Short mmCIF file of C-alpha atoms in Angstrom, two decimals:
data_model
loop_
_atom_site.label_atom_id
_atom_site.label_comp_id
_atom_site.label_asym_id
_atom_site.label_seq_id
_atom_site.Cartn_x
_atom_site.Cartn_y
_atom_site.Cartn_z
CA MET A 1 -165.70 -40.16 -53.67
CA SER A 2 -163.38 -39.31 -56.71
CA TRP A 3 -162.73 -42.44 -58.70
CA ARG A 4 -158.90 -41.36 -58.94
CA THR A 5 -158.99 -41.65 -55.24
CA ILE A 6 -160.41 -45.21 -55.50
CA GLN A 7 -157.94 -45.98 -58.20
CA ILE A 8 -154.97 -44.96 -56.01
CA ARG A 9 -156.14 -47.15 -52.98
CA ASP A 10 -156.54 -49.76 -55.37
CA THR A 11 -152.95 -49.50 -56.73
CA VAL A 12 -151.75 -49.24 -53.02
CA SER A 13 -153.44 -52.34 -52.00
CA SER A 14 -152.64 -54.48 -55.03
CA ASN A 15 -148.78 -53.44 -54.64
CA PHE A 16 -148.69 -52.95 -50.92
CA GLU A 17 -145.92 -55.31 -50.44
CA TYR A 18 -143.76 -53.64 -53.23
CA LEU A 19 -144.55 -50.22 -51.82
CA LEU A 20 -143.53 -51.49 -48.35
CA VAL A 21 -140.15 -52.99 -49.56
CA ALA A 22 -139.18 -49.97 -51.93
CA LEU A 23 -139.89 -47.68 -48.65
CA LEU A 24 -137.88 -49.86 -46.48
CA ALA A 25 -135.16 -49.82 -48.92
CA LEU A 26 -135.30 -46.16 -49.21
CA VAL A 27 -135.26 -45.75 -45.22
CA LEU A 28 -132.18 -47.87 -45.24
CA VAL A 29 -130.33 -46.04 -48.07
CA SER A 30 -131.29 -42.51 -46.64
CA GLY A 31 -130.64 -43.47 -43.21
CA TYR A 32 -127.11 -44.62 -43.96
CA LEU A 33 -126.41 -41.50 -45.96
CA THR A 34 -127.84 -39.19 -43.31
CA TYR A 35 -125.74 -41.30 -40.64
CA GLY A 36 -122.53 -40.57 -42.59
CA VAL A 37 -123.31 -36.82 -42.99
CA TYR A 38 -124.29 -36.06 -39.49
CA VAL A 39 -123.13 -38.83 -37.17
CA SER A 40 -120.01 -40.45 -38.68
CA PRO A 41 -118.88 -38.36 -41.68
CA GLY A 42 -115.33 -40.02 -41.51
CA THR A 43 -112.20 -38.13 -42.71
CA GLU A 44 -110.77 -37.15 -46.05
CA ILE A 45 -107.34 -35.97 -47.01
CA GLU A 46 -107.33 -32.26 -47.94
CA THR A 47 -104.45 -30.24 -49.50
CA VAL A 48 -103.84 -26.93 -47.55
CA GLU A 49 -101.26 -23.97 -48.12
CA ASP A 50 -98.50 -24.44 -45.79
CA SER A 51 -96.72 -21.25 -46.72
CA ASN A 52 -96.28 -18.97 -49.50
CA TRP A 53 -93.70 -16.38 -50.88
CA SER A 54 -93.37 -13.47 -53.58
CA SER A 55 -90.42 -11.73 -54.88
CA THR A 56 -90.17 -8.67 -56.86
CA ALA A 57 -87.18 -7.32 -59.05
CA VAL A 58 -87.37 -3.78 -60.60
CA TYR A 59 -85.17 -1.46 -62.17
CA SER A 60 -85.08 2.32 -61.58
CA HIS A 61 -83.03 5.07 -63.42
CA GLU A 62 -82.09 8.69 -63.55
CA ALA A 63 -79.62 10.99 -65.41
CA THR A 64 -78.08 14.18 -64.16
CA VAL A 65 -77.99 17.35 -66.43
CA GLN A 66 -74.36 17.93 -67.18
CA SER A 67 -74.59 20.98 -69.64
CA GLU A 68 -76.41 24.24 -68.93
CA ARG A 69 -79.17 24.91 -71.31
CA ASP A 70 -82.26 27.55 -71.27
CA VAL A 71 -84.83 24.71 -70.45
CA PHE A 72 -82.24 22.62 -68.02
CA ASP A 73 -80.32 23.58 -65.36
CA ARG A 74 -77.03 21.85 -64.59
CA GLY A 75 -76.91 19.23 -61.81
CA VAL A 76 -80.93 18.55 -61.95
CA VAL A 77 -81.47 14.93 -61.59
CA LEU A 78 -84.11 13.47 -64.04
CA GLU A 79 -85.60 10.41 -62.76
CA ASN A 80 -87.39 7.61 -64.49
CA LYS A 81 -88.12 9.66 -67.56
CA SER A 82 -89.52 8.08 -70.87
CA VAL A 83 -87.01 9.86 -72.87
CA TYR A 84 -83.60 11.20 -72.09
CA LEU A 85 -81.40 13.64 -74.16
CA SER A 86 -77.90 12.42 -74.48
CA SER A 87 -76.65 16.14 -75.25
CA VAL A 88 -77.90 17.27 -71.86
CA ALA A 89 -77.82 13.99 -69.66
CA PRO A 90 -75.32 11.56 -71.56
CA VAL A 91 -74.77 9.34 -68.29
CA LEU A 92 -77.50 6.97 -67.31
CA ASN A 93 -77.63 5.85 -63.64
CA GLY A 94 -79.51 2.65 -62.82
CA THR A 95 -80.64 1.02 -59.80
CA PHE A 96 -81.58 -2.78 -59.69
CA GLN A 97 -83.45 -3.93 -56.63
CA TYR A 98 -84.83 -7.26 -55.60
CA GLY A 99 -86.73 -8.20 -52.45
CA TYR A 100 -89.04 -11.19 -51.13
CA GLU A 101 -91.78 -11.93 -48.62
CA ALA A 102 -91.85 -15.26 -47.29
CA SER A 103 -94.98 -16.11 -44.86
CA ASN A 104 -92.52 -18.63 -42.78
CA GLY A 105 -89.52 -16.44 -43.03
CA GLY A 106 -86.44 -17.11 -44.67
CA GLU A 107 -82.57 -16.48 -45.00
CA LEU A 108 -80.90 -15.97 -48.37
CA SER A 109 -77.68 -15.13 -49.81
CA ALA A 110 -77.97 -13.07 -52.87
CA THR A 111 -75.00 -12.27 -55.64
CA VAL A 112 -75.77 -9.84 -58.21
CA GLU A 113 -73.51 -9.69 -61.19
CA GLN A 114 -74.25 -6.70 -63.72
CA THR A 115 -73.10 -6.74 -67.23
CA LEU A 116 -73.32 -4.18 -70.13
CA ILE A 117 -73.78 -5.99 -73.42
CA VAL A 118 -73.39 -4.31 -76.80
CA ARG A 119 -74.12 -6.52 -79.61
CA ALA A 120 -75.57 -6.71 -83.36
CA VAL A 121 -78.31 -9.18 -83.75
CA GLY A 122 -80.28 -10.31 -86.94
CA ASP A 123 -83.49 -12.18 -87.52
CA GLU A 124 -85.23 -10.24 -84.74
CA GLY A 125 -82.52 -11.36 -82.24
CA ALA A 126 -82.46 -15.19 -83.52
CA PHE A 127 -78.70 -15.11 -83.88
CA GLU A 128 -75.61 -12.46 -83.06
CA TYR A 129 -73.19 -11.07 -85.77
CA TRP A 130 -71.01 -9.69 -82.70
CA ARG A 131 -71.18 -8.95 -79.23
CA GLN A 132 -69.03 -7.12 -76.60
CA GLU A 133 -69.73 -7.34 -72.67
CA THR A 134 -68.44 -5.08 -70.08
CA ASP A 135 -68.53 -5.64 -66.34
CA LEU A 136 -70.58 -3.37 -64.53
CA GLY A 137 -69.95 -4.66 -61.10
CA SER A 138 -71.34 -7.32 -58.72
CA GLU A 139 -72.34 -7.40 -55.21
CA ARG A 140 -73.03 -10.26 -52.53
CA ILE A 141 -75.32 -9.91 -49.70
CA SER A 142 -75.83 -12.63 -46.83
CA GLY A 143 -78.58 -13.15 -44.33
CA LEU A 144 -81.01 -11.62 -46.67
CA GLN A 145 -84.32 -11.84 -44.48
CA SER A 146 -87.91 -11.68 -45.56
CA GLY A 147 -88.90 -8.23 -46.13
CA ASP A 148 -85.35 -6.96 -46.96
CA ARG A 149 -84.12 -5.61 -50.33
CA VAL A 150 -81.07 -6.00 -52.12
CA THR A 151 -80.07 -2.82 -54.14
CA VAL A 152 -77.20 -2.64 -56.72
CA LEU A 153 -76.18 0.47 -58.60
CA PHE A 154 -74.80 0.90 -62.08
CA SER A 155 -73.84 3.59 -64.48
CA ILE A 156 -73.73 3.80 -68.42
CA ASN A 157 -72.36 6.56 -70.56
CA VAL A 158 -74.82 6.18 -73.40
CA THR A 159 -73.06 8.71 -75.70
CA GLU A 160 -69.65 6.96 -75.22
CA THR A 161 -71.27 3.51 -75.64
CA ARG A 162 -72.73 4.69 -78.94
CA GLN A 163 -69.32 5.78 -80.12
CA ARG A 164 -67.99 2.51 -79.22
CA ILE A 165 -70.70 0.94 -81.56
CA GLU A 166 -69.45 3.28 -84.30
CA GLU A 167 -65.92 2.26 -83.91
CA ILE A 168 -66.82 -1.46 -83.97
CA GLU A 169 -68.89 -1.11 -87.08
CA SER A 170 -66.15 0.86 -88.61
CA GLN A 171 -63.77 -1.89 -88.06
CA LEU A 172 -66.32 -4.26 -89.64
CA ASP A 173 -66.53 -2.16 -92.73
CA GLY A 174 -70.12 -0.95 -91.95
CA SER A 175 -73.34 -1.60 -89.83
CA THR A 176 -74.38 -5.17 -90.02
CA GLY A 177 -77.57 -6.17 -88.48
CA GLU A 178 -79.38 -4.21 -85.60
CA THR A 179 -77.39 -2.86 -82.57
CA GLU A 180 -78.46 -3.13 -79.04
CA ILE A 181 -77.60 -1.77 -75.72
CA VAL A 182 -78.48 -4.12 -72.87
CA VAL A 183 -78.02 -4.14 -69.13
CA GLU A 184 -78.23 -7.66 -67.65
CA SER A 185 -78.59 -8.36 -63.84
CA ASN A 186 -77.87 -12.08 -62.92
CA LEU A 187 -79.32 -12.75 -59.49
CA THR A 188 -78.13 -15.83 -57.67
CA LEU A 189 -80.15 -16.95 -54.50
CA SER A 190 -79.02 -19.73 -51.99
CA GLY A 191 -80.29 -20.63 -48.64
CA GLN A 192 -83.70 -21.13 -47.19
CA ARG A 193 -87.17 -19.74 -47.81
CA ASN A 194 -90.13 -21.08 -45.66
CA GLY A 195 -87.62 -23.90 -44.46
CA LEU A 196 -86.94 -24.91 -47.91
CA ALA A 197 -83.72 -25.14 -49.61
CA VAL A 198 -83.20 -22.42 -52.38
CA ASN A 199 -80.47 -22.54 -55.08
CA GLU A 200 -81.25 -20.67 -58.21
CA THR A 201 -80.14 -18.08 -60.80
CA ASN A 202 -82.56 -15.56 -62.48
CA SER A 203 -81.51 -12.93 -65.17
CA TYR A 204 -83.21 -9.74 -65.57
CA ARG A 205 -82.40 -7.03 -68.07
CA ILE A 206 -83.30 -3.58 -69.59
CA GLN A 207 -82.64 -2.22 -72.97
CA ILE A 208 -81.30 1.16 -74.08
CA THR A 209 -82.78 2.18 -77.35
CA GLY A 210 -83.10 5.48 -79.44
CA GLN A 211 -81.00 7.33 -81.90
CA ASP A 212 -79.55 10.68 -82.63
CA ASN A 213 -79.72 13.02 -79.70
CA SER A 214 -81.84 10.88 -77.32
CA TYR A 215 -82.34 7.58 -75.70
CA ARG A 216 -84.97 5.74 -73.79
CA VAL A 217 -84.94 2.76 -71.20
CA GLN A 218 -87.32 -0.33 -72.28
CA ASN A 219 -88.50 -3.38 -70.21
CA ASP A 220 -87.99 -1.56 -66.88
CA GLU A 221 -91.51 -2.72 -65.50
CA ALA A 222 -91.42 -4.77 -62.21
CA VAL A 223 -90.95 -8.37 -62.31
CA THR A 224 -92.78 -10.38 -59.86
CA ASP A 225 -92.78 -14.27 -58.93
CA SER A 226 -94.54 -16.41 -56.26
CA GLY A 227 -94.74 -19.75 -55.10
CA GLN A 228 -96.71 -21.92 -52.57
CA GLN A 229 -95.86 -24.75 -50.25
CA PHE A 230 -98.71 -27.44 -49.56
CA ARG A 231 -99.25 -30.09 -46.99
CA GLN A 232 -101.67 -33.01 -46.47
CA GLU A 233 -104.07 -32.55 -43.71
CA THR A 234 -106.82 -35.18 -42.41
CA VAL A 235 -110.13 -33.31 -41.93
CA PRO A 236 -113.65 -34.32 -41.27
CA ALA A 237 -115.35 -35.42 -44.56
CA SER A 238 -117.53 -32.79 -46.06
CA TYR A 239 -120.71 -33.50 -48.41
CA GLY A 240 -122.68 -31.30 -51.08
CA PRO A 241 -126.09 -30.05 -50.38
CA LEU A 242 -127.48 -33.16 -52.58
CA ARG A 243 -126.43 -35.40 -49.91
CA SER A 244 -126.54 -33.12 -46.67
CA VAL A 245 -130.06 -32.14 -47.42
CA LEU A 246 -131.76 -34.79 -49.66
CA ALA A 247 -130.69 -37.83 -47.74
CA PRO A 248 -132.57 -36.55 -44.35
CA VAL A 249 -135.68 -35.35 -46.37
CA LEU A 250 -135.76 -38.77 -48.12
CA PHE A 251 -135.45 -40.47 -44.51
CA VAL A 252 -138.37 -38.63 -43.00
CA LEU A 253 -140.64 -38.94 -46.15
CA SER A 254 -139.96 -42.59 -46.51
CA MET A 255 -140.66 -43.03 -42.74
CA LEU A 256 -143.94 -41.17 -43.09
CA GLY A 257 -144.79 -43.43 -46.10
CA ILE A 258 -144.25 -46.44 -44.10
CA LEU A 259 -146.29 -45.19 -41.14
CA ALA A 260 -149.01 -44.19 -43.72
CA LEU A 261 -149.13 -47.65 -45.18
CA ALA A 262 -149.20 -49.39 -41.65
CA VAL A 263 -152.07 -47.20 -40.49
CA GLY A 264 -154.03 -47.69 -43.68
CA ARG A 265 -153.50 -51.43 -43.98
CA ARG A 266 -154.39 -51.63 -40.28
CA GLN A 267 -157.60 -49.59 -40.69
CA GLY A 268 -158.58 -51.12 -43.92
CA LYS A 269 -158.35 -47.94 -45.78
CA PHE A 270 -156.91 -49.39 -48.87
CA GLU A 271 -159.27 -52.22 -49.43
CA LEU A 272 -162.26 -51.50 -51.84
CA SER A 273 -165.81 -52.39 -51.16
CA ASP A 274 -167.66 -54.29 -53.98
CA THR A 275 -169.51 -50.92 -54.73
CA GLU A 276 -166.17 -49.35 -55.17
CA ARG A 277 -164.69 -51.98 -57.37
CA VAL A 278 -167.76 -51.87 -59.75
CA TRP A 279 -167.48 -48.03 -60.03
CA LEU A 280 -163.65 -48.23 -60.55
CA GLY A 281 -164.56 -50.56 -63.45
CA TYR A 282 -167.16 -48.38 -64.83
CA ARG A 283 -164.82 -45.29 -64.58
CA ALA A 284 -162.00 -47.11 -66.24
CA GLU A 285 -164.05 -48.06 -69.06
CA ALA A 286 -165.77 -44.69 -69.42
CA GLU A 287 -162.21 -43.19 -69.62
CA GLU A 288 -161.23 -45.80 -72.32
CA PHE A 289 -164.28 -45.31 -74.45
CA GLU A 290 -164.49 -41.37 -73.88
CA GLU A 291 -164.43 -40.68 -77.67
CA TRP A 292 -167.85 -42.65 -78.06
CA LEU A 293 -169.53 -40.62 -75.17
CA SER A 294 -171.58 -37.77 -74.93
CA THR A 295 -173.02 -36.28 -71.80
CA GLY A 296 -176.67 -35.06 -72.23
CA THR A 297 -180.45 -35.54 -71.30
CA ILE A 298 -182.52 -38.27 -72.59
CA PRO A 299 -186.04 -37.66 -73.25
CA ASP A 300 -188.66 -39.64 -71.71
CA GLU A 301 -190.38 -40.38 -74.95
CA ALA A 302 -186.88 -42.07 -76.00
CA LEU A 303 -187.18 -44.37 -73.04
CA SER A 304 -190.84 -45.37 -74.05
CA ARG A 305 -189.26 -47.70 -77.02
CA THR A 306 -188.29 -51.30 -76.51
CA THR A 307 -185.57 -51.04 -73.86
CA VAL A 308 -182.90 -53.54 -73.81
CA ARG A 309 -180.50 -53.56 -70.89
CA VAL A 310 -176.74 -54.60 -71.26
CA GLU A 311 -174.24 -55.75 -68.48
CA THR A 312 -171.38 -53.41 -69.21
CA LEU A 313 -170.55 -50.03 -70.77
CA GLU A 314 -168.10 -51.76 -73.23
CA ASP A 315 -171.04 -53.87 -74.56
CA LEU A 316 -172.99 -50.60 -75.15
CA VAL A 317 -170.20 -49.04 -76.76
CA ASP A 318 -169.81 -51.93 -79.30
CA LEU A 319 -173.42 -51.66 -80.12
CA ALA A 320 -172.97 -47.74 -80.64
CA ILE A 321 -170.16 -48.64 -82.94
CA ASP A 322 -171.90 -51.33 -85.02
CA SER A 323 -174.96 -48.80 -85.38
CA ASN A 324 -172.94 -45.67 -85.95
CA ARG A 325 -174.31 -43.94 -82.99
CA ARG A 326 -173.05 -42.33 -79.92
CA VAL A 327 -173.66 -43.45 -76.31
CA ILE A 328 -175.87 -40.89 -74.38
CA ARG A 329 -174.66 -40.57 -70.76
CA ASP A 330 -177.43 -38.93 -68.59
CA HIS A 331 -176.33 -38.37 -65.03
CA SER A 332 -179.65 -37.27 -63.80
CA ARG A 333 -181.05 -40.63 -64.69
CA GLU A 334 -177.71 -42.70 -63.92
CA LEU A 335 -178.05 -44.16 -67.19
CA CYS A 336 -176.09 -44.59 -70.41
CA ALA A 337 -178.17 -45.14 -73.68
CA VAL A 338 -177.76 -45.99 -77.44
CA LEU A 339 -180.93 -44.72 -79.24
CA LEU A 340 -181.95 -46.37 -82.39
CA GLU A 341 -185.42 -46.16 -84.37
CA GLU A 342 -187.47 -48.40 -82.21
CA THR A 343 -185.08 -49.70 -79.50
CA VAL A 344 -183.04 -48.11 -77.00
CA TYR A 345 -180.00 -50.06 -75.39
CA VAL A 346 -179.42 -48.77 -71.92
CA TYR A 347 -176.44 -49.48 -69.37
CA GLU A 348 -177.33 -48.30 -65.70
CA LEU A 349 -174.64 -46.47 -63.85
CA PRO A 350 -173.21 -48.50 -60.73
CA ASP A 351 -174.04 -46.74 -57.43
CA ARG A 352 -171.49 -44.04 -56.39
CA PRO A 353 -169.30 -44.94 -53.56
CA ALA A 354 -169.83 -43.24 -50.22
CA ASN A 355 -167.04 -40.78 -49.00
CA ARG A 356 -164.52 -42.38 -46.58
CA GLN A 357 -163.08 -40.51 -43.60
CA GLY A 358 -159.30 -40.34 -42.98
CA LEU A 359 -156.69 -41.25 -45.54
CA PHE A 360 -157.78 -40.30 -49.16
CA GLN A 361 -160.82 -38.47 -47.85
CA SER A 362 -162.69 -36.58 -50.84
CA SER A 363 -165.37 -34.18 -51.20
CA ASP A 364 -168.85 -34.79 -52.27
CA ALA A 365 -168.40 -32.53 -55.33
CA THR A 366 -169.57 -34.15 -58.39
CA PRO A 367 -166.79 -34.25 -61.16
CA SER A 368 -167.44 -31.76 -63.85
CA GLU A 369 -167.62 -34.41 -66.45
CA ASP A 370 -170.71 -35.94 -64.55
CA VAL A 371 -172.91 -32.86 -64.71
CA ALA A 372 -171.75 -31.48 -68.11
CA GLU A 373 -174.74 -31.72 -70.62
CA ASP A 374 -174.74 -32.06 -74.43
CA SER A 375 -178.29 -31.46 -75.58
CA ALA A 376 -177.30 -30.91 -79.08
CA THR A 377 -175.87 -34.41 -79.58
CA VAL A 378 -179.06 -35.98 -77.92
CA ALA A 379 -181.17 -34.03 -80.31
CA ASP A 380 -179.15 -35.21 -83.42
CA ASP A 381 -179.35 -38.78 -82.24
CA GLU A 382 -183.05 -38.41 -81.88
CA SER A 383 -183.59 -36.59 -85.29
CA ALA A 384 -181.62 -39.29 -87.04
CA ALA A 385 -183.78 -41.97 -85.25
CA ASN A 386 -186.93 -40.29 -86.48
CA ASP A 387 -185.72 -39.95 -89.83
CA LYS A 388 -185.04 -43.55 -90.20
CA LYS A 389 -188.54 -44.46 -88.65
CA LYS A 390 -190.50 -42.34 -91.29
CA SER A 391 -188.60 -43.96 -93.99
#
């Protein structure tokens, strides 16, 4: 039987009560956790989405060709162009559109007020030198449902607006700062959306830029917004894989461990015989003093010397250390020996324990360290002994 197996049995036998208590504690803890996961998980408060909404505000624009040209026909409508020619289509017609979607519906009143702002600014818009506003009209719509759209039109003569800027600058004795042409749409909403009161005002704007004979519309991308409403809901508690999987596994393993301890204790599987205890002590010493042991074959002539038997392997190792020799372990003779000039000190290996059946059963195979040979070491010890004898 492997000495490691005997060592495990001895450890279990010596610590049986502690192992049993530890396994019982593990059963209780893992059982409690398993019960909480699969039998009575309890409840927890979870935040869930109750409703949501989204909105989109967007500008579109177009200009109608007013002067016949070789490359433009009069009356042609140019839509959402990146650049317009003011000499061909000086009037920009725009549309502001707003709509929303609400998962639980809604009914809003929308008021859109649009203003043309002409101004001169400095320090990249940080302050204004002057400002002039022109009302472009307003519109109010009631009963705006989810999915409906608000559409408000406006129109600007870009050429006339630029002339107005020149007149103002002339009155101010020259250009000051950077001039801007802005269309601002102020949207005021009131009512209910997803059952909640709404009362808010948002501003959207586009800017008309360019010089000489062209102009372009900037900041006309769609502006979106959204929101969510949440509610607290009591739901069955959920647990991660660490608890939902590991707890049952530990419960089963700890129960099997307790069963194995009980069966082994009842059948005496853990108790060591006297032979096993002696063998265990020998193997513990052999492992402790391994650096002083060499496995090999002891010649017959070496054993013809005066033989002194020692009680323990530790005593033999002490003799080897004192005489600066090694301990030769000969498994064929079941013997350990220290070879001196005229004396050989020997320690007889204890009997090997017989294999047991059932728990901790092991094969009859001899451990590799028990069959390895080191003839070179034996020869070296013999040679050293003979040299000293001759001298």
